[in-house]
């Protein structure tokens, strides 16, 4: 199974008054990684197929270690549980220097028809693209 990996170097703007990455930056990190993941299967947040985009319903973050300015991270993204209309994208974040697992989380995602302003069933073609590329 191939896994999506996305590199990110911690910028000074990611650091809070405690001298480490601020908790609010975690969702931004997941967001950037999600965009790269979607791009890797020729999708975007506004177009996952059939004219639909996505919205985030919920998020979970687990802080495992401090992250500091200049740390080079590797974010792994993969499709998690699919339950009804909701599917999860899961994130595992490792520090490259010591291969330490520093952060993990997930976002609950729904397909969304922006024209009609409502949640819709995720197109099967979207999941097929993930399966074809990453074997999930």
PDB file of C-alpha atoms in Angstrom:
ATOM      1  CA  UNK A   1       0.000   0.000   0.000  1.00  0.00           C
ATOM      2  CA  UNK A   2       1.301   3.413  -0.965  1.00  0.00           C
ATOM      3  CA  UNK A   3       0.914   6.147   1.626  1.00  0.00           C
ATOM      4  CA  UNK A   4       0.580   9.873   1.071  1.00  0.00           C
ATOM      5  CA  UNK A   5       3.323  11.870   2.788  1.00  0.00           C
ATOM      6  CA  UNK A   6       3.675  15.645   2.815  1.00  0.00           C
ATOM      7  CA  UNK A   7       6.677  17.595   4.183  1.00  0.00           C
ATOM      8  CA  UNK A   8       6.380  20.808   6.198  1.00  0.00           C
ATOM      9  CA  UNK A   9       8.976  22.952   7.997  1.00  0.00           C
ATOM     10  CA  UNK A  10       7.702  24.778  11.087  1.00  0.00           C
ATOM     11  CA  UNK A  11       7.733  28.534  10.482  1.00  0.00           C
ATOM     12  CA  UNK A  12       8.144  31.196  13.156  1.00  0.00           C
ATOM     13  CA  UNK A  13       4.479  32.109  12.626  1.00  0.00           C
ATOM     14  CA  UNK A  14       3.563  28.595  13.862  1.00  0.00           C
ATOM     15  CA  UNK A  15       5.193  29.244  17.256  1.00  0.00           C
ATOM     16  CA  UNK A  16       3.291  30.552  20.286  1.00  0.00           C
ATOM     17  CA  UNK A  17       4.426  32.342  23.443  1.00  0.00           C
ATOM     18  CA  UNK A  18       5.362  28.964  24.976  1.00  0.00           C
ATOM     19  CA  UNK A  19       8.101  28.565  22.374  1.00  0.00           C
ATOM     20  CA  UNK A  20       6.487  25.629  20.596  1.00  0.00           C
ATOM     21  CA  UNK A  21       3.878  25.157  17.855  1.00  0.00           C
ATOM     22  CA  UNK A  22       0.539  26.596  18.914  1.00  0.00           C
ATOM     23  CA  UNK A  23      -2.394  24.224  19.172  1.00  0.00           C
ATOM     24  CA  UNK A  24      -4.372  26.366  16.726  1.00  0.00           C
ATOM     25  CA  UNK A  25      -1.752  25.680  14.037  1.00  0.00           C
ATOM     26  CA  UNK A  26      -2.537  21.950  14.118  1.00  0.00           C
ATOM     27  CA  UNK A  27      -5.759  22.338  12.161  1.00  0.00           C
ATOM     28  CA  UNK A  28      -3.973  24.593   9.687  1.00  0.00           C
ATOM     29  CA  UNK A  29      -1.322  21.925   9.258  1.00  0.00           C
ATOM     30  CA  UNK A  30      -4.011  19.289   8.675  1.00  0.00           C
ATOM     31  CA  UNK A  31      -5.723  21.644   6.217  1.00  0.00           C
ATOM     32  CA  UNK A  32      -2.559  22.153   4.158  1.00  0.00           C
ATOM     33  CA  UNK A  33      -1.872  18.412   4.150  1.00  0.00           C
ATOM     34  CA  UNK A  34      -5.493  17.699   3.153  1.00  0.00           C
ATOM     35  CA  UNK A  35      -5.210  20.066   0.176  1.00  0.00           C
ATOM     36  CA  UNK A  36      -2.001  18.326  -0.937  1.00  0.00           C
ATOM     37  CA  UNK A  37      -3.640  14.895  -0.469  1.00  0.00           C
ATOM     38  CA  UNK A  38      -6.650  15.916  -2.560  1.00  0.00           C
ATOM     39  CA  UNK A  39      -4.374  17.383  -5.227  1.00  0.00           C
ATOM     40  CA  UNK A  40      -2.516  14.063  -5.370  1.00  0.00           C
ATOM     41  CA  UNK A  41      -5.724  12.393  -6.581  1.00  0.00           C
ATOM     42  CA  UNK A  42      -6.604  15.318  -8.875  1.00  0.00           C
ATOM     43  CA  UNK A  43      -9.318  16.675  -6.583  1.00  0.00           C
ATOM     44  CA  UNK A  44      -9.738  19.811  -4.486  1.00  0.00           C
ATOM     45  CA  UNK A  45     -11.874  20.955  -1.587  1.00  0.00           C
ATOM     46  CA  UNK A  46     -14.262  22.553  -4.088  1.00  0.00           C
ATOM     47  CA  UNK A  47     -14.262  19.592  -6.518  1.00  0.00           C
ATOM     48  CA  UNK A  48     -14.180  15.947  -5.464  1.00  0.00           C
ATOM     49  CA  UNK A  49     -16.348  14.845  -8.376  1.00  0.00           C
ATOM     50  CA  UNK A  50     -19.927  15.226  -9.632  1.00  0.00           C
ATOM     51  CA  UNK A  51     -19.664  18.974  -9.016  1.00  0.00           C
ATOM     52  CA  UNK A  52     -19.374  18.556  -5.230  1.00  0.00           C
ATOM     53  CA  UNK A  53     -16.880  19.915  -2.758  1.00  0.00           C
ATOM     54  CA  UNK A  54     -16.271  19.073   0.895  1.00  0.00           C
ATOM     55  CA  UNK A  55     -16.861  20.609   4.301  1.00  0.00           C
ATOM     56  CA  UNK A  56     -15.392  19.636   7.653  1.00  0.00           C
ATOM     57  CA  UNK A  57     -17.898  18.422  10.246  1.00  0.00           C
ATOM     58  CA  UNK A  58     -15.565  17.764  13.160  1.00  0.00           C
ATOM     59  CA  UNK A  59     -11.929  17.450  14.149  1.00  0.00           C
ATOM     60  CA  UNK A  60      -9.842  15.587  16.699  1.00  0.00           C
ATOM     61  CA  UNK A  61      -6.241  16.401  17.648  1.00  0.00           C
ATOM     62  CA  UNK A  62      -3.879  14.504  19.942  1.00  0.00           C
ATOM     63  CA  UNK A  63      -0.663  16.317  20.897  1.00  0.00           C
ATOM     64  CA  UNK A  64       2.106  13.772  21.478  1.00  0.00           C
ATOM     65  CA  UNK A  65       5.240  15.955  21.730  1.00  0.00           C
ATOM     66  CA  UNK A  66       6.321  19.568  21.437  1.00  0.00           C
ATOM     67  CA  UNK A  67       7.066  20.879  17.964  1.00  0.00           C
ATOM     68  CA  UNK A  68       9.617  23.682  17.578  1.00  0.00           C
ATOM     69  CA  UNK A  69      10.583  26.364  15.071  1.00  0.00           C
ATOM     70  CA  UNK A  70      12.538  24.841  12.191  1.00  0.00           C
ATOM     71  CA  UNK A  71      11.380  21.272  12.823  1.00  0.00           C
ATOM     72  CA  UNK A  72      10.956  19.412   9.548  1.00  0.00           C
ATOM     73  CA  UNK A  73       7.759  17.377   9.732  1.00  0.00           C
ATOM     74  CA  UNK A  74       6.333  14.615   7.616  1.00  0.00           C
ATOM     75  CA  UNK A  75       2.539  14.452   7.598  1.00  0.00           C
ATOM     76  CA  UNK A  76       0.928  11.183   6.574  1.00  0.00           C
ATOM     77  CA  UNK A  77      -2.687  11.402   5.399  1.00  0.00           C
ATOM     78  CA  UNK A  78      -5.004   8.510   4.709  1.00  0.00           C
ATOM     79  CA  UNK A  79      -8.666   7.703   4.400  1.00  0.00           C
ATOM     80  CA  UNK A  80     -10.131   6.439   7.645  1.00  0.00           C
ATOM     81  CA  UNK A  81     -13.601   5.217   8.564  1.00  0.00           C
ATOM     82  CA  UNK A  82     -16.520   5.796   6.229  1.00  0.00           C
ATOM     83  CA  UNK A  83     -19.826   5.929   8.108  1.00  0.00           C
ATOM     84  CA  UNK A  84     -22.990   7.032   6.331  1.00  0.00           C
ATOM     85  CA  UNK A  85     -22.340  10.365   4.647  1.00  0.00           C
ATOM     86  CA  UNK A  86     -19.255  11.061   6.777  1.00  0.00           C
ATOM     87  CA  UNK A  87     -15.714   9.948   6.034  1.00  0.00           C
ATOM     88  CA  UNK A  88     -12.622  10.566   8.109  1.00  0.00           C
ATOM     89  CA  UNK A  89      -9.231  11.701   6.947  1.00  0.00           C
ATOM     90  CA  UNK A  90      -6.549  10.697   9.415  1.00  0.00           C
ATOM     91  CA  UNK A  91      -3.245  12.485  10.006  1.00  0.00           C
ATOM     92  CA  UNK A  92      -0.024  11.245  11.593  1.00  0.00           C
ATOM     93  CA  UNK A  93       2.767  13.779  12.004  1.00  0.00           C
ATOM     94  CA  UNK A  94       6.398  12.771  12.510  1.00  0.00           C
ATOM     95  CA  UNK A  95       9.484  14.899  13.161  1.00  0.00           C
ATOM     96  CA  UNK A  96      12.021  13.994  10.473  1.00  0.00           C
ATOM     97  CA  UNK A  97      15.157  14.459  12.627  1.00  0.00           C
ATOM     98  CA  UNK A  98      14.307  11.771  15.198  1.00  0.00           C
ATOM     99  CA  UNK A  99      11.307  10.057  13.544  1.00  0.00           C
ATOM    100  CA  UNK A 100       9.264  10.898  16.643  1.00  0.00           C
ATOM    101  CA  UNK A 101       5.471  10.798  16.328  1.00  0.00           C
ATOM    102  CA  UNK A 102       4.537  14.322  17.480  1.00  0.00           C
ATOM    103  CA  UNK A 103       0.894  14.807  16.499  1.00  0.00           C
ATOM    104  CA  UNK A 104      -2.069  12.824  15.280  1.00  0.00           C
ATOM    105  CA  UNK A 105      -5.661  13.563  14.479  1.00  0.00           C
ATOM    106  CA  UNK A 106      -8.565  13.243  12.136  1.00  0.00           C
ATOM    107  CA  UNK A 107     -11.119  15.394  10.413  1.00  0.00           C
ATOM    108  CA  UNK A 108     -14.664  14.287   9.707  1.00  0.00           C
ATOM    109  CA  UNK A 109     -15.522  15.286   6.148  1.00  0.00           C
ATOM    110  CA  UNK A 110     -18.826  15.546   4.297  1.00  0.00           C
ATOM    111  CA  UNK A 111     -19.422  15.992   0.590  1.00  0.00           C
ATOM    112  CA  UNK A 112     -21.214  19.283  -0.020  1.00  0.00           C
ATOM    113  CA  UNK A 113     -23.193  20.690  -2.925  1.00  0.00           C
ATOM    114  CA  UNK A 114     -22.180  24.354  -2.851  1.00  0.00           C
ATOM    115  CA  UNK A 115     -24.789  25.225  -5.492  1.00  0.00           C
ATOM    116  CA  UNK A 116     -27.657  23.951  -3.328  1.00  0.00           C
ATOM    117  CA  UNK A 117     -25.993  24.539   0.047  1.00  0.00           C
ATOM    118  CA  UNK A 118     -26.530  21.003   1.327  1.00  0.00           C
ATOM    119  CA  UNK A 119     -24.719  17.837   2.320  1.00  0.00           C
ATOM    120  CA  UNK A 120     -24.741  15.060  -0.298  1.00  0.00           C
ATOM    121  CA  UNK A 121     -23.477  11.503  -0.648  1.00  0.00           C
ATOM    122  CA  UNK A 122     -19.774  11.380  -1.511  1.00  0.00           C
ATOM    123  CA  UNK A 123     -19.315  10.329  -5.135  1.00  0.00           C
ATOM    124  CA  UNK A 124     -18.020   6.763  -5.419  1.00  0.00           C
ATOM    125  CA  UNK A 125     -15.543   8.047  -8.018  1.00  0.00           C
ATOM    126  CA  UNK A 126     -13.805   9.989  -5.230  1.00  0.00           C
ATOM    127  CA  UNK A 127     -13.229   6.862  -3.151  1.00  0.00           C
ATOM    128  CA  UNK A 128     -12.171   4.985  -6.284  1.00  0.00           C
ATOM    129  CA  UNK A 129      -9.466   7.587  -6.960  1.00  0.00           C
ATOM    130  CA  UNK A 130      -8.119   7.057  -3.443  1.00  0.00           C
ATOM    131  CA  UNK A 131      -8.216   3.270  -3.860  1.00  0.00           C
ATOM    132  CA  UNK A 132      -6.489   3.447  -7.238  1.00  0.00           C
ATOM    133  CA  UNK A 133      -3.691   5.689  -5.914  1.00  0.00           C
ATOM    134  CA  UNK A 134      -3.266   4.487  -2.334  1.00  0.00           C
ATOM    135  CA  UNK A 135      -4.958   1.085  -2.146  1.00  0.00           C
ATOM    136  CA  UNK A 136      -7.492   1.987   0.576  1.00  0.00           C
TER     137      UNK A 136
END
